[in-house]
mmCIF file of C-alpha atoms and ligand atoms in Angstrom:
data_model
loop_
_atom_site.group_PDB
_atom_site.id
_atom_site.type_symbol
_atom_site.label_atom_id
_atom_site.label_comp_id
_atom_site.label_asym_id
_atom_site.label_seq_id
_atom_site.Cartn_x
_atom_site.Cartn_y
_atom_site.Cartn_z
ATOM 1 C CA MET A 1 69.629 32.548 256.059
ATOM 2 C CA ASN A 2 72.524 33.641 253.833
ATOM 3 C CA ILE A 3 72.465 32.806 250.137
ATOM 4 C CA ILE A 4 74.522 33.487 247.026
ATOM 5 C CA LEU A 5 72.832 34.119 243.676
ATOM 6 C CA LEU A 6 75.247 33.061 240.981
ATOM 7 C CA GLY A 7 74.901 33.456 237.232
ATOM 8 C CA PRO A 8 76.304 35.316 234.244
ATOM 9 C CA PRO A 9 75.509 38.957 233.426
ATOM 10 C CA GLY A 10 71.783 39.317 232.794
ATOM 11 C CA ALA A 11 70.895 35.991 234.436
ATOM 12 C CA GLY A 12 68.430 37.805 236.701
ATOM 13 C CA LYS A 13 70.394 38.010 239.959
ATOM 14 C CA GLY A 14 69.315 41.586 240.694
ATOM 15 C CA THR A 15 65.724 40.973 239.597
ATOM 16 C CA GLN A 16 65.354 37.938 241.843
ATOM 17 C CA ALA A 17 67.210 39.473 244.784
ATOM 18 C CA SER A 18 64.879 42.460 244.871
ATOM 19 C CA ARG A 19 61.821 40.191 244.815
ATOM 20 C CA LEU A 20 63.215 38.209 247.769
ATOM 21 C CA VAL A 21 63.895 41.471 249.604
ATOM 22 C CA ASP A 22 60.245 42.475 249.159
ATOM 23 C CA GLU A 23 58.829 39.097 250.100
ATOM 24 C CA ARG A 24 61.207 37.870 252.806
ATOM 25 C CA GLY A 25 62.733 40.938 254.432
ATOM 26 C CA MET A 26 66.190 39.772 253.443
ATOM 27 C CA VAL A 27 68.879 42.284 252.469
ATOM 28 C CA GLN A 28 70.471 42.317 249.020
ATOM 29 C CA LEU A 29 74.204 42.959 248.915
ATOM 30 C CA SER A 30 75.091 43.620 245.272
ATOM 31 C CA THR A 31 78.747 44.507 244.771
ATOM 32 C CA GLY A 32 77.811 45.902 241.347
ATOM 33 C CA ASP A 33 75.225 48.269 242.892
ATOM 34 C CA MET A 34 77.634 49.278 245.663
ATOM 35 C CA LEU A 35 80.415 49.967 243.166
ATOM 36 C CA ARG A 36 78.074 52.001 240.951
ATOM 37 C CA ALA A 37 77.090 54.055 244.005
ATOM 38 C CA ALA A 38 80.799 54.611 244.770
ATOM 39 C CA VAL A 39 81.443 55.709 241.171
ATOM 40 C CA LYS A 40 78.510 58.123 241.345
ATOM 41 C CA ALA A 41 79.687 59.562 244.668
ATOM 42 C CA GLY A 42 83.265 59.884 243.388
ATOM 43 C CA THR A 43 84.773 58.061 246.394
ATOM 44 C CA PRO A 44 88.362 56.701 246.160
ATOM 45 C CA THR A 45 86.905 53.220 245.524
ATOM 46 C CA GLY A 46 84.650 54.633 242.819
ATOM 47 C CA LEU A 47 87.569 56.370 241.117
ATOM 48 C CA LYS A 48 89.484 53.080 240.996
ATOM 49 C CA ALA A 49 86.489 51.046 239.807
ATOM 50 C CA LYS A 50 85.015 53.281 237.099
ATOM 51 C CA ALA A 51 87.195 52.416 234.091
ATOM 52 C CA VAL A 52 87.412 48.736 235.040
ATOM 53 C CA MET A 53 83.615 48.453 235.157
ATOM 54 C CA GLU A 54 83.146 50.323 231.899
ATOM 55 C CA ALA A 55 85.511 47.829 230.267
ATOM 56 C CA GLY A 56 83.511 44.898 231.706
ATOM 57 C CA GLU A 57 86.482 43.590 233.671
ATOM 58 C CA LEU A 58 86.582 42.662 237.353
ATOM 59 C CA VAL A 59 87.385 45.134 240.106
ATOM 60 C CA SER A 60 90.088 43.928 242.543
ATOM 61 C CA ASP A 61 89.250 41.215 245.068
ATOM 62 C CA GLU A 62 90.453 43.418 247.954
ATOM 63 C CA ILE A 63 88.050 46.220 247.082
ATOM 64 C CA VAL A 64 84.949 44.078 246.718
ATOM 65 C CA SER A 65 85.636 41.873 249.746
ATOM 66 C CA GLY A 66 86.265 45.047 251.752
ATOM 67 C CA ILE A 67 82.909 46.559 250.830
ATOM 68 C CA ILE A 68 81.080 43.301 251.560
ATOM 69 C CA GLY A 69 82.614 43.088 255.046
ATOM 70 C CA GLU A 70 81.666 46.690 255.774
ATOM 71 C CA ALA A 71 78.124 46.205 254.504
ATOM 72 C CA LEU A 72 77.619 43.144 256.723
ATOM 73 C CA ASP A 73 78.788 45.098 259.746
ATOM 74 C CA ASP A 74 75.887 47.489 259.215
ATOM 75 C CA LEU A 75 73.318 44.670 259.492
ATOM 76 C CA LYS A 76 71.738 43.029 262.497
ATOM 77 C CA PRO A 77 73.124 39.497 262.953
ATOM 78 C CA GLU A 78 69.691 37.945 262.375
ATOM 79 C CA THR A 79 69.067 39.700 259.044
ATOM 80 C CA GLY A 80 69.303 37.290 256.113
ATOM 81 C CA VAL A 81 71.561 38.248 253.232
ATOM 82 C CA ILE A 82 71.417 37.662 249.483
ATOM 83 C CA PHE A 83 74.844 37.999 247.893
ATOM 84 C CA ASP A 84 74.274 39.241 244.329
ATOM 85 C CA GLY A 85 77.361 39.285 242.103
ATOM 86 C CA TYR A 86 79.743 38.277 244.898
ATOM 87 C CA PRO A 87 81.864 36.162 245.137
ATOM 88 C CA ARG A 88 83.119 36.207 241.546
ATOM 89 C CA THR A 89 86.592 34.652 241.888
ATOM 90 C CA ALA A 90 88.144 31.849 243.932
ATOM 91 C CA ALA A 91 89.917 34.461 246.072
ATOM 92 C CA GLN A 92 86.601 36.172 246.811
ATOM 93 C CA ALA A 93 85.013 32.831 247.725
ATOM 94 C CA GLU A 94 87.824 32.260 250.222
ATOM 95 C CA SER A 95 87.422 35.762 251.643
ATOM 96 C CA LEU A 96 83.694 35.253 252.005
ATOM 97 C CA ASP A 97 84.280 32.168 254.164
ATOM 98 C CA VAL A 98 86.387 34.255 256.533
ATOM 99 C CA ILE A 99 84.044 37.252 256.423
ATOM 100 C CA LEU A 100 81.066 35.042 257.317
ATOM 101 C CA SER A 101 82.760 33.009 260.039
ATOM 102 C CA ASP A 102 84.138 36.180 261.660
ATOM 103 C CA ARG A 103 80.526 37.307 261.958
ATOM 104 C CA LYS A 104 79.181 33.909 263.027
ATOM 105 C CA ARG A 105 77.169 33.587 259.830
ATOM 106 C CA THR A 106 76.874 30.468 257.699
ATOM 107 C CA LEU A 107 76.114 29.983 254.038
ATOM 108 C CA ASP A 108 72.851 28.138 253.410
ATOM 109 C CA HIS A 109 72.524 27.919 249.622
ATOM 110 C CA VAL A 110 74.344 28.839 246.433
ATOM 111 C CA ILE A 111 71.651 29.232 243.809
ATOM 112 C CA GLU A 112 72.864 29.037 240.239
ATOM 113 C CA LEU A 113 70.600 30.666 237.662
ATOM 114 C CA GLU A 114 71.030 28.519 234.564
ATOM 115 C CA VAL A 115 70.572 30.560 231.411
ATOM 116 C CA ASP A 116 71.121 30.460 227.701
ATOM 117 C CA GLU A 117 73.906 32.950 227.032
ATOM 118 C CA ASP A 118 72.556 33.913 223.612
ATOM 119 C CA ALA A 119 69.419 35.313 225.247
ATOM 120 C CA LEU A 120 71.377 37.389 227.723
ATOM 121 C CA VAL A 121 72.624 40.031 225.343
ATOM 122 C CA ALA A 122 69.013 40.918 224.501
ATOM 123 C CA ARG A 123 68.126 40.995 228.180
ATOM 124 C CA ILE A 124 70.983 43.303 229.030
ATOM 125 C CA THR A 125 70.793 45.707 226.125
ATOM 126 C CA GLY A 126 67.023 46.146 226.809
ATOM 127 C CA ARG A 127 67.466 46.812 230.498
ATOM 128 C CA PHE A 128 66.778 50.165 232.187
ATOM 129 C CA THR A 129 66.082 51.278 235.740
ATOM 130 C CA CYS A 130 64.202 54.038 237.520
ATOM 131 C CA ALA A 131 66.622 56.922 238.146
ATOM 132 C CA LYS A 132 64.980 57.612 241.506
ATOM 133 C CA CYS A 133 64.215 54.255 243.197
ATOM 134 C CA ASN A 134 66.314 51.913 241.039
ATOM 135 C CA GLU A 135 63.419 49.585 240.133
ATOM 136 C CA GLY A 136 64.499 47.434 237.180
ATOM 137 C CA TYR A 137 62.661 47.309 233.829
ATOM 138 C CA HIS A 138 63.142 45.888 230.359
ATOM 139 C CA ASP A 139 62.107 47.215 226.926
ATOM 140 C CA THR A 140 60.419 43.893 226.069
ATOM 141 C CA PHE A 141 60.127 41.736 229.196
ATOM 142 C CA LYS A 142 59.128 44.194 231.905
ATOM 143 C CA GLN A 143 57.792 47.583 230.865
ATOM 144 C CA PRO A 144 56.303 49.980 233.407
ATOM 145 C CA LYS A 145 52.503 49.542 233.667
ATOM 146 C CA VAL A 146 52.058 53.126 232.461
ATOM 147 C CA ALA A 147 54.612 53.942 229.757
ATOM 148 C CA GLY A 148 57.313 56.286 231.011
ATOM 149 C CA VAL A 149 56.201 56.194 234.675
ATOM 150 C CA CYS A 150 57.885 54.073 237.372
ATOM 151 C CA ASP A 151 55.426 51.562 238.905
ATOM 152 C CA VAL A 152 57.001 51.928 242.323
ATOM 153 C CA CYS A 153 57.696 55.635 242.865
ATOM 154 C CA GLY A 154 56.018 57.463 239.951
ATOM 155 C CA SER A 155 59.259 58.981 238.670
ATOM 156 C CA THR A 156 59.450 59.689 234.936
ATOM 157 C CA GLU A 157 63.230 59.510 234.759
ATOM 158 C CA PHE A 158 65.055 56.314 233.857
ATOM 159 C CA LYS A 159 68.679 55.377 233.276
ATOM 160 C CA ARG A 160 70.774 52.761 231.485
ATOM 161 C CA ARG A 161 74.122 51.350 232.629
ATOM 162 C CA PRO A 162 77.260 52.438 230.738
ATOM 163 C CA ASP A 163 78.437 48.791 230.624
ATOM 164 C CA ASP A 164 75.218 47.532 229.024
ATOM 165 C CA ASN A 165 76.398 47.664 225.420
ATOM 166 C CA GLU A 166 76.982 44.530 223.373
ATOM 167 C CA GLU A 167 80.785 44.717 223.292
ATOM 168 C CA THR A 168 81.158 45.161 227.054
ATOM 169 C CA VAL A 169 78.585 42.448 227.711
ATOM 170 C CA ARG A 170 80.748 39.996 225.738
ATOM 171 C CA THR A 171 83.754 40.874 227.929
ATOM 172 C CA ARG A 172 81.622 40.476 231.078
ATOM 173 C CA MET A 173 80.539 37.017 229.892
ATOM 174 C CA THR A 174 84.135 36.001 229.177
ATOM 175 C CA GLU A 175 85.116 37.116 232.676
ATOM 176 C CA TYR A 176 82.236 35.081 234.115
ATOM 177 C CA ARG A 177 83.259 31.944 232.261
ATOM 178 C CA ALA A 178 86.957 32.307 233.084
ATOM 179 C CA LYS A 179 86.808 33.402 236.726
ATOM 180 C CA THR A 180 83.344 32.979 238.246
ATOM 181 C CA ALA A 181 81.932 29.706 236.884
ATOM 182 C CA PRO A 182 85.040 27.870 238.198
ATOM 183 C CA ILE A 183 84.048 28.648 241.811
ATOM 184 C CA LEU A 184 80.930 26.470 241.550
ATOM 185 C CA PRO A 185 82.835 23.237 242.289
ATOM 186 C CA ILE A 186 84.027 24.728 245.604
ATOM 187 C CA TYR A 187 80.422 25.002 246.729
ATOM 188 C CA GLU A 188 79.360 21.774 245.011
ATOM 189 C CA ALA A 189 81.882 19.907 247.141
ATOM 190 C CA ARG A 190 80.059 21.294 250.198
ATOM 191 C CA GLY A 191 76.650 20.271 248.864
ATOM 192 C CA LEU A 192 75.425 23.873 248.733
ATOM 193 C CA VAL A 193 74.628 24.334 245.031
ATOM 194 C CA ARG A 194 71.006 24.368 243.865
ATOM 195 C CA ARG A 195 70.137 25.022 240.227
ATOM 196 C CA VAL A 196 67.192 27.009 238.918
ATOM 197 C CA ASP A 197 66.023 27.479 235.336
ATOM 198 C CA GLY A 198 66.752 31.159 234.790
ATOM 199 C CA MET A 199 65.056 31.131 231.374
ATOM 200 C CA ALA A 200 61.598 30.728 232.917
ATOM 201 C CA ASP A 201 59.339 33.758 233.537
ATOM 202 C CA ILE A 202 60.581 36.095 236.256
ATOM 203 C CA LYS A 203 57.726 34.962 238.542
ATOM 204 C CA HIS A 204 58.447 31.270 238.031
ATOM 205 C CA VAL A 205 62.131 31.775 238.768
ATOM 206 C CA THR A 206 61.163 33.433 242.063
ATOM 207 C CA GLU A 207 58.870 30.514 242.913
ATOM 208 C CA ALA A 208 61.663 28.019 242.241
ATOM 209 C CA ILE A 209 64.044 29.961 244.494
ATOM 210 C CA GLU A 210 61.442 30.234 247.258
ATOM 211 C CA ALA A 211 60.893 26.479 247.121
ATOM 212 C CA ILE A 212 64.608 26.020 247.778
ATOM 213 C CA LEU A 213 64.586 28.515 250.662
ATOM 214 C CA ASP A 214 61.581 26.729 252.199
ATOM 215 C CA SER A 215 63.053 23.253 251.762
HETATM 216 P P1 AP5 B 301 77.036 43.538 238.259
HETATM 217 O O1 AP5 B 301 76.265 44.761 238.526
HETATM 218 O O2 AP5 B 301 77.013 42.450 239.253
HETATM 219 O O3 AP5 B 301 76.612 42.990 236.830
HETATM 220 P P2 AP5 B 301 76.534 41.525 236.205
HETATM 221 O O4 AP5 B 301 77.030 40.370 236.991
HETATM 222 O O5 AP5 B 301 77.125 41.685 234.864
HETATM 223 O O6 AP5 B 301 75.059 41.202 236.227
HETATM 224 P P3 AP5 B 301 73.881 42.139 235.813
HETATM 225 O O7 AP5 B 301 73.558 43.087 236.910
HETATM 226 O O8 AP5 B 301 74.147 42.689 234.454
HETATM 227 O O9 AP5 B 301 72.738 41.056 235.624
HETATM 228 P P4 AP5 B 301 71.699 40.453 236.654
HETATM 229 O O10 AP5 B 301 71.988 38.991 236.768
HETATM 230 O O11 AP5 B 301 71.586 41.232 237.914
HETATM 231 O O12 AP5 B 301 70.384 40.597 235.778
HETATM 232 P P5 AP5 B 301 69.070 41.501 235.998
HETATM 233 O O13 AP5 B 301 68.279 40.968 237.133
HETATM 234 O O14 AP5 B 301 69.407 42.948 236.008
HETATM 235 O O15 AP5 B 301 78.562 43.931 237.995
HETATM 236 C C1 AP5 B 301 78.891 45.010 237.140
HETATM 237 C C2 AP5 B 301 80.390 45.230 237.140
HETATM 238 O O16 AP5 B 301 80.829 45.580 238.469
HETATM 239 C C3 AP5 B 301 81.246 43.989 236.782
HETATM 240 O O17 AP5 B 301 81.387 43.853 235.384
HETATM 241 C C4 AP5 B 301 82.560 44.317 237.507
HETATM 242 O O18 AP5 B 301 83.307 45.264 236.790
HETATM 243 C C5 AP5 B 301 82.079 44.978 238.798
HETATM 244 N N1 AP5 B 301 81.864 44.001 239.888
HETATM 245 C C6 AP5 B 301 80.683 43.746 240.533
HETATM 246 N N2 AP5 B 301 80.833 42.809 241.468
HETATM 247 C C7 AP5 B 301 82.153 42.448 241.424
HETATM 248 C C8 AP5 B 301 82.923 41.484 242.137
HETATM 249 N N3 AP5 B 301 82.373 40.706 243.098
HETATM 250 N N4 AP5 B 301 84.240 41.365 241.819
HETATM 251 C C9 AP5 B 301 84.813 42.148 240.876
HETATM 252 N N5 AP5 B 301 84.144 43.068 240.145
HETATM 253 C C10 AP5 B 301 82.810 43.210 240.423
HETATM 254 O O19 AP5 B 301 68.301 41.132 234.659
HETATM 255 C C11 AP5 B 301 68.732 41.613 233.391
HETATM 256 C C12 AP5 B 301 67.539 42.061 232.551
HETATM 257 O O20 AP5 B 301 66.774 40.922 232.179
HETATM 258 C C13 AP5 B 301 66.577 43.000 233.271
HETATM 259 O O21 AP5 B 301 66.122 43.969 232.376
HETATM 260 C C14 AP5 B 301 65.433 42.090 233.717
HETATM 261 O O22 AP5 B 301 64.191 42.781 233.752
HETATM 262 C C15 AP5 B 301 65.435 41.003 232.664
HETATM 263 N N6 AP5 B 301 65.108 39.697 233.227
HETATM 264 C C16 AP5 B 301 65.526 39.183 234.424
HETATM 265 N N7 AP5 B 301 65.036 37.932 234.602
HETATM 266 C C17 AP5 B 301 64.306 37.642 233.490
HETATM 267 C C18 AP5 B 301 63.546 36.504 233.078
HETATM 268 N N8 AP5 B 301 63.442 35.405 233.867
HETATM 269 N N9 AP5 B 301 62.939 36.568 231.872
HETATM 270 C C19 AP5 B 301 63.045 37.669 231.085
HETATM 271 N N10 AP5 B 301 63.738 38.790 231.424
HETATM 272 C C20 AP5 B 301 64.356 38.779 232.617
HETATM 273 MG MG1 MG B 302 72.583 42.920 238.687
HETATM 274 ZN ZN1 ZN B 303 61.003 54.425 240.770
#
Protein backbone atom coordinates (compact mmCIF):
# COMPACT_ATOMS: atom_id res chain seq x y z
CA MET A 1 0.00 0.00 0.00
CA ASN A 2 1.40 3.39 -1.05
CA ILE A 3 -0.50 6.55 -0.17
CA ILE A 4 -0.06 10.31 -0.45
CA LEU A 5 -1.23 12.61 2.35
CA LEU A 6 -2.02 15.95 0.79
CA GLY A 7 -2.99 19.18 2.52
CA PRO A 8 -1.76 22.67 3.31
CA PRO A 9 0.82 23.48 6.00
CA GLY A 10 -0.54 22.43 9.39
CA ALA A 11 -3.26 20.19 7.92
CA GLY A 12 -1.96 17.30 10.04
CA LYS A 13 0.01 15.29 7.46
CA GLY A 14 2.90 14.58 9.84
CA THR A 15 0.60 13.90 12.79
CA GLN A 16 -1.46 11.38 10.85
CA ALA A 17 1.51 9.77 9.12
CA SER A 18 3.19 9.01 12.43
CA ARG A 19 0.01 7.44 13.80
CA LEU A 20 -0.23 5.20 10.72
CA VAL A 21 3.42 4.25 11.15
CA ASP A 22 2.71 3.15 14.73
CA GLU A 23 -0.48 1.29 13.90
CA ARG A 24 0.25 -0.21 10.48
CA GLY A 25 4.01 -0.62 10.21
CA MET A 26 4.06 1.65 7.18
CA VAL A 27 6.99 4.00 6.58
CA GLN A 28 6.58 7.78 6.47
CA LEU A 29 8.58 9.60 3.82
CA SER A 30 8.37 13.31 4.65
CA THR A 31 10.43 15.47 2.31
CA GLY A 32 10.20 18.27 4.90
CA ASP A 33 11.70 16.03 7.62
CA MET A 34 14.39 14.75 5.25
CA LEU A 35 15.31 18.28 4.19
CA ARG A 36 15.44 19.45 7.81
CA ALA A 37 17.78 16.54 8.58
CA ALA A 38 19.97 17.57 5.62
CA VAL A 39 20.05 21.18 6.84
CA LYS A 40 21.03 20.02 10.33
CA ALA A 41 23.77 17.75 8.97
CA GLY A 42 25.07 20.51 6.68
CA THR A 43 25.03 18.29 3.56
CA PRO A 44 25.20 19.93 0.09
CA THR A 45 21.42 19.44 -0.23
CA GLY A 46 20.91 21.01 3.18
CA LEU A 47 23.03 24.02 2.26
CA LYS A 48 20.91 24.59 -0.86
CA ALA A 49 17.60 24.08 0.96
CA LYS A 50 18.10 26.10 4.15
CA ALA A 51 17.28 29.64 2.98
CA VAL A 52 14.49 28.46 0.68
CA MET A 53 12.77 26.64 3.56
CA GLU A 54 13.19 29.55 5.94
CA ALA A 55 11.46 31.75 3.37
CA GLY A 56 8.59 29.24 3.06
CA GLU A 57 9.25 28.66 -0.63
CA LEU A 58 9.63 25.32 -2.40
CA VAL A 59 12.94 23.52 -2.76
CA SER A 60 13.73 22.40 -6.35
CA ASP A 61 11.84 19.47 -7.85
CA GLU A 62 15.12 17.69 -8.71
CA ILE A 63 16.31 17.74 -5.11
CA VAL A 64 13.12 16.44 -3.54
CA SER A 65 12.43 13.79 -6.19
CA GLY A 66 16.05 12.66 -5.81
CA ILE A 67 15.74 12.17 -2.06
CA ILE A 68 12.43 10.33 -2.43
CA GLY A 69 13.93 7.88 -4.94
CA GLU A 70 16.90 7.24 -2.66
CA ALA A 71 14.68 6.75 0.38
CA LEU A 72 12.52 4.19 -1.46
CA ASP A 73 15.62 2.25 -2.45
CA ASP A 74 16.37 1.72 1.23
CA LEU A 75 13.00 0.00 1.82
CA LYS A 76 11.89 -3.56 1.28
CA PRO A 77 9.53 -3.77 -1.72
CA GLU A 78 6.65 -4.95 0.48
CA THR A 79 6.88 -2.06 2.96
CA GLY A 80 3.98 0.36 2.57
CA VAL A 81 4.81 4.04 2.19
CA ILE A 82 3.08 7.24 3.27
CA PHE A 83 4.23 10.21 1.22
CA ASP A 84 3.97 13.27 3.48
CA GLY A 85 4.54 16.62 1.76
CA TYR A 86 5.48 15.07 -1.58
CA PRO A 87 4.57 15.55 -4.41
CA ARG A 88 3.99 19.30 -4.19
CA THR A 89 4.13 20.35 -7.86
CA ALA A 90 2.96 18.89 -11.17
CA ALA A 91 6.58 18.08 -12.03
CA GLN A 92 6.98 16.16 -8.77
CA ALA A 93 3.75 14.25 -9.44
CA GLU A 94 5.14 13.20 -12.82
CA SER A 95 8.45 12.17 -11.26
CA LEU A 96 6.65 10.14 -8.63
CA ASP A 97 4.89 8.12 -11.34
CA VAL A 98 8.26 7.19 -12.80
CA ILE A 99 9.89 6.61 -9.41
CA LEU A 100 7.08 4.23 -8.40
CA SER A 101 6.84 2.32 -11.67
CA ASP A 102 10.63 1.86 -11.77
CA ARG A 103 10.27 0.13 -8.41
CA LYS A 104 7.13 -1.81 -9.36
CA ARG A 105 5.06 0.10 -6.82
CA THR A 106 1.59 1.50 -7.40
CA LEU A 107 -0.27 4.36 -5.80
CA ASP A 108 -3.36 3.26 -3.86
CA HIS A 109 -4.86 6.46 -2.44
CA VAL A 110 -4.33 10.21 -2.38
CA ILE A 111 -5.88 11.40 0.86
CA GLU A 112 -6.68 15.08 0.98
CA LEU A 113 -6.97 16.56 4.47
CA GLU A 114 -9.62 19.26 4.11
CA VAL A 115 -9.02 22.10 6.54
CA ASP A 116 -10.04 25.63 7.29
CA GLU A 117 -6.99 27.75 6.50
CA ASP A 118 -7.76 30.30 9.20
CA ALA A 119 -7.29 27.63 11.86
CA LEU A 120 -3.95 26.53 10.47
CA VAL A 121 -1.91 29.51 11.56
CA ALA A 122 -2.84 28.77 15.19
CA ARG A 123 -1.98 25.11 14.70
CA ILE A 124 1.41 25.89 13.25
CA THR A 125 2.51 28.67 15.56
CA GLY A 126 1.60 26.45 18.58
CA ARG A 127 3.50 23.44 17.31
CA PHE A 128 6.65 22.03 18.94
CA THR A 129 8.44 18.70 18.85
CA CYS A 130 10.64 16.61 21.12
CA ALA A 131 14.28 17.46 20.38
CA LYS A 132 15.27 13.83 20.91
CA CYS A 133 12.60 11.59 19.31
CA ASN A 134 10.73 14.16 17.20
CA GLU A 135 7.29 13.41 18.69
CA GLY A 136 4.95 16.26 17.76
CA TYR A 137 3.07 18.42 20.30
CA HIS A 138 0.95 21.55 20.38
CA ASP A 139 0.62 24.30 23.01
CA THR A 140 -3.19 23.92 23.03
CA PHE A 141 -4.19 20.76 21.16
CA LYS A 142 -1.62 18.20 22.26
CA GLN A 143 0.45 18.93 25.34
CA PRO A 144 2.72 16.29 26.87
CA LYS A 145 0.92 14.33 29.62
CA VAL A 146 3.46 15.62 32.14
CA ALA A 147 4.34 19.25 31.39
CA GLY A 148 7.82 19.61 29.95
CA VAL A 149 8.44 15.85 29.57
CA CYS A 150 8.12 13.95 26.27
CA ASP A 151 5.45 11.20 26.50
CA VAL A 152 7.46 8.90 24.27
CA CYS A 153 11.10 9.16 25.34
CA GLY A 154 11.11 11.23 28.57
CA SER A 155 13.31 13.98 27.13
CA THR A 156 12.83 17.47 28.58
CA GLU A 157 14.12 19.27 25.51
CA PHE A 158 11.80 20.51 22.78
CA LYS A 159 12.25 22.52 19.60
CA ARG A 160 10.26 24.73 17.23
CA ARG A 161 10.73 25.03 13.46
CA PRO A 162 12.32 28.22 12.11
CA ASP A 163 9.60 28.42 9.41
CA ASP A 164 6.74 28.27 11.92
CA ASN A 165 6.20 32.01 12.24
CA GLU A 166 3.09 33.72 10.92
CA GLU A 167 4.73 35.50 7.98
CA THR A 168 6.43 32.37 6.64
CA VAL A 169 3.27 30.33 7.16
CA ARG A 170 1.40 32.75 4.88
CA THR A 171 4.03 32.24 2.16
CA ARG A 172 3.82 28.45 2.62
CA MET A 173 0.04 28.62 2.19
CA THR A 174 0.36 30.72 -0.96
CA GLU A 175 2.80 28.18 -2.37
CA TYR A 176 0.35 25.38 -1.54
CA ARG A 177 -2.53 27.12 -3.28
CA ALA A 178 -0.49 28.06 -6.35
CA LYS A 179 1.53 24.89 -6.92
CA THR A 180 0.26 21.95 -4.85
CA ALA A 181 -3.55 22.16 -4.86
CA PRO A 182 -3.49 22.15 -8.70
CA ILE A 183 -2.09 18.59 -8.73
CA LEU A 184 -5.29 17.19 -7.20
CA PRO A 185 -7.10 16.99 -10.57
CA ILE A 186 -4.30 14.75 -11.91
CA TYR A 187 -5.14 12.18 -9.25
CA GLU A 188 -8.89 12.86 -9.40
CA ALA A 189 -8.84 11.86 -13.06
CA ARG A 190 -7.41 8.50 -11.94
CA GLY A 191 -10.06 8.06 -9.25
CA LEU A 192 -7.48 8.06 -6.46
CA VAL A 193 -8.55 11.05 -4.35
CA ARG A 194 -10.32 10.49 -1.03
CA ARG A 195 -11.23 13.42 1.21
CA VAL A 196 -11.09 13.51 5.00
CA ASP A 197 -12.26 16.23 7.37
CA GLY A 198 -8.96 17.47 8.77
CA MET A 199 -10.72 19.76 11.27
CA ALA A 200 -11.96 16.81 13.33
CA ASP A 201 -10.05 15.61 16.43
CA ILE A 202 -6.69 14.02 15.66
CA LYS A 203 -8.09 10.59 16.64
CA HIS A 204 -11.15 10.93 14.42
CA VAL A 205 -9.02 11.97 11.45
CA THR A 206 -6.95 8.80 11.94
CA GLU A 207 -10.11 6.69 12.07
CA ALA A 208 -11.37 8.23 8.82
CA ILE A 209 -8.05 7.51 7.11
CA GLU A 210 -7.98 3.93 8.40
CA ALA A 211 -11.49 3.37 7.05
CA ILE A 212 -10.21 4.37 3.62
CA LEU A 213 -7.16 2.09 3.89
CA ASP A 214 -9.42 -0.81 4.92
CA SER A 215 -11.97 -0.18 2.18
P1 LIG B 1 6.89 20.39 5.40
O1 LIG B 1 7.72 19.96 6.53
O2 LIG B 1 6.25 19.37 4.55
O3 LIG B 1 5.80 21.41 5.95
P2 LIG B 1 4.31 21.76 5.51
O4 LIG B 1 3.75 21.15 4.28
O5 LIG B 1 4.26 23.23 5.56
O6 LIG B 1 3.45 21.05 6.53
P3 LIG B 1 3.67 21.01 8.07
O7 LIG B 1 4.70 20.00 8.43
O8 LIG B 1 3.82 22.40 8.58
O9 LIG B 1 2.22 20.54 8.52
P4 LIG B 1 1.61 19.10 8.72
O10 LIG B 1 0.49 18.95 7.73
O11 LIG B 1 2.63 18.02 8.77
O12 LIG B 1 0.94 19.31 10.14
P5 LIG B 1 1.27 18.64 11.57
O13 LIG B 1 0.84 17.22 11.56
O14 LIG B 1 2.65 18.95 12.00
O15 LIG B 1 7.75 21.35 4.45
C1 LIG B 1 8.54 22.38 5.00
C2 LIG B 1 9.33 23.07 3.91
O16 LIG B 1 10.22 22.12 3.28
C3 LIG B 1 8.48 23.62 2.73
O17 LIG B 1 7.99 24.91 3.02
C4 LIG B 1 9.51 23.60 1.59
O18 LIG B 1 10.40 24.68 1.69
C5 LIG B 1 10.30 22.31 1.87
N1 LIG B 1 9.71 21.14 1.20
C6 LIG B 1 9.22 20.01 1.80
N2 LIG B 1 8.76 19.13 0.91
C7 LIG B 1 8.96 19.72 -0.31
C8 LIG B 1 8.65 19.31 -1.64
N3 LIG B 1 8.06 18.12 -1.91
N4 LIG B 1 8.97 20.16 -2.66
C9 LIG B 1 9.58 21.34 -2.42
N5 LIG B 1 9.88 21.81 -1.18
C10 LIG B 1 9.56 20.99 -0.13
O19 LIG B 1 0.22 19.45 12.46
C11 LIG B 1 0.42 20.82 12.77
C12 LIG B 1 0.07 21.09 14.23
O20 LIG B 1 -1.33 20.95 14.41
C13 LIG B 1 0.72 20.14 15.22
O21 LIG B 1 1.10 20.85 16.37
C14 LIG B 1 -0.38 19.13 15.55
O22 LIG B 1 -0.26 18.63 16.88
C15 LIG B 1 -1.64 19.94 15.37
N6 LIG B 1 -2.73 19.14 14.80
C16 LIG B 1 -2.63 18.20 13.81
N7 LIG B 1 -3.85 17.68 13.53
C17 LIG B 1 -4.74 18.31 14.35
C18 LIG B 1 -6.15 18.21 14.54
N8 LIG B 1 -6.89 17.33 13.82
N9 LIG B 1 -6.71 19.02 15.47
C19 LIG B 1 -5.96 19.89 16.19
N10 LIG B 1 -4.61 20.03 16.06
C20 LIG B 1 -4.01 19.24 15.16
MG1 LIG C 1 4.72 17.97 8.54
ZN1 LIG D 1 10.72 12.35 22.79
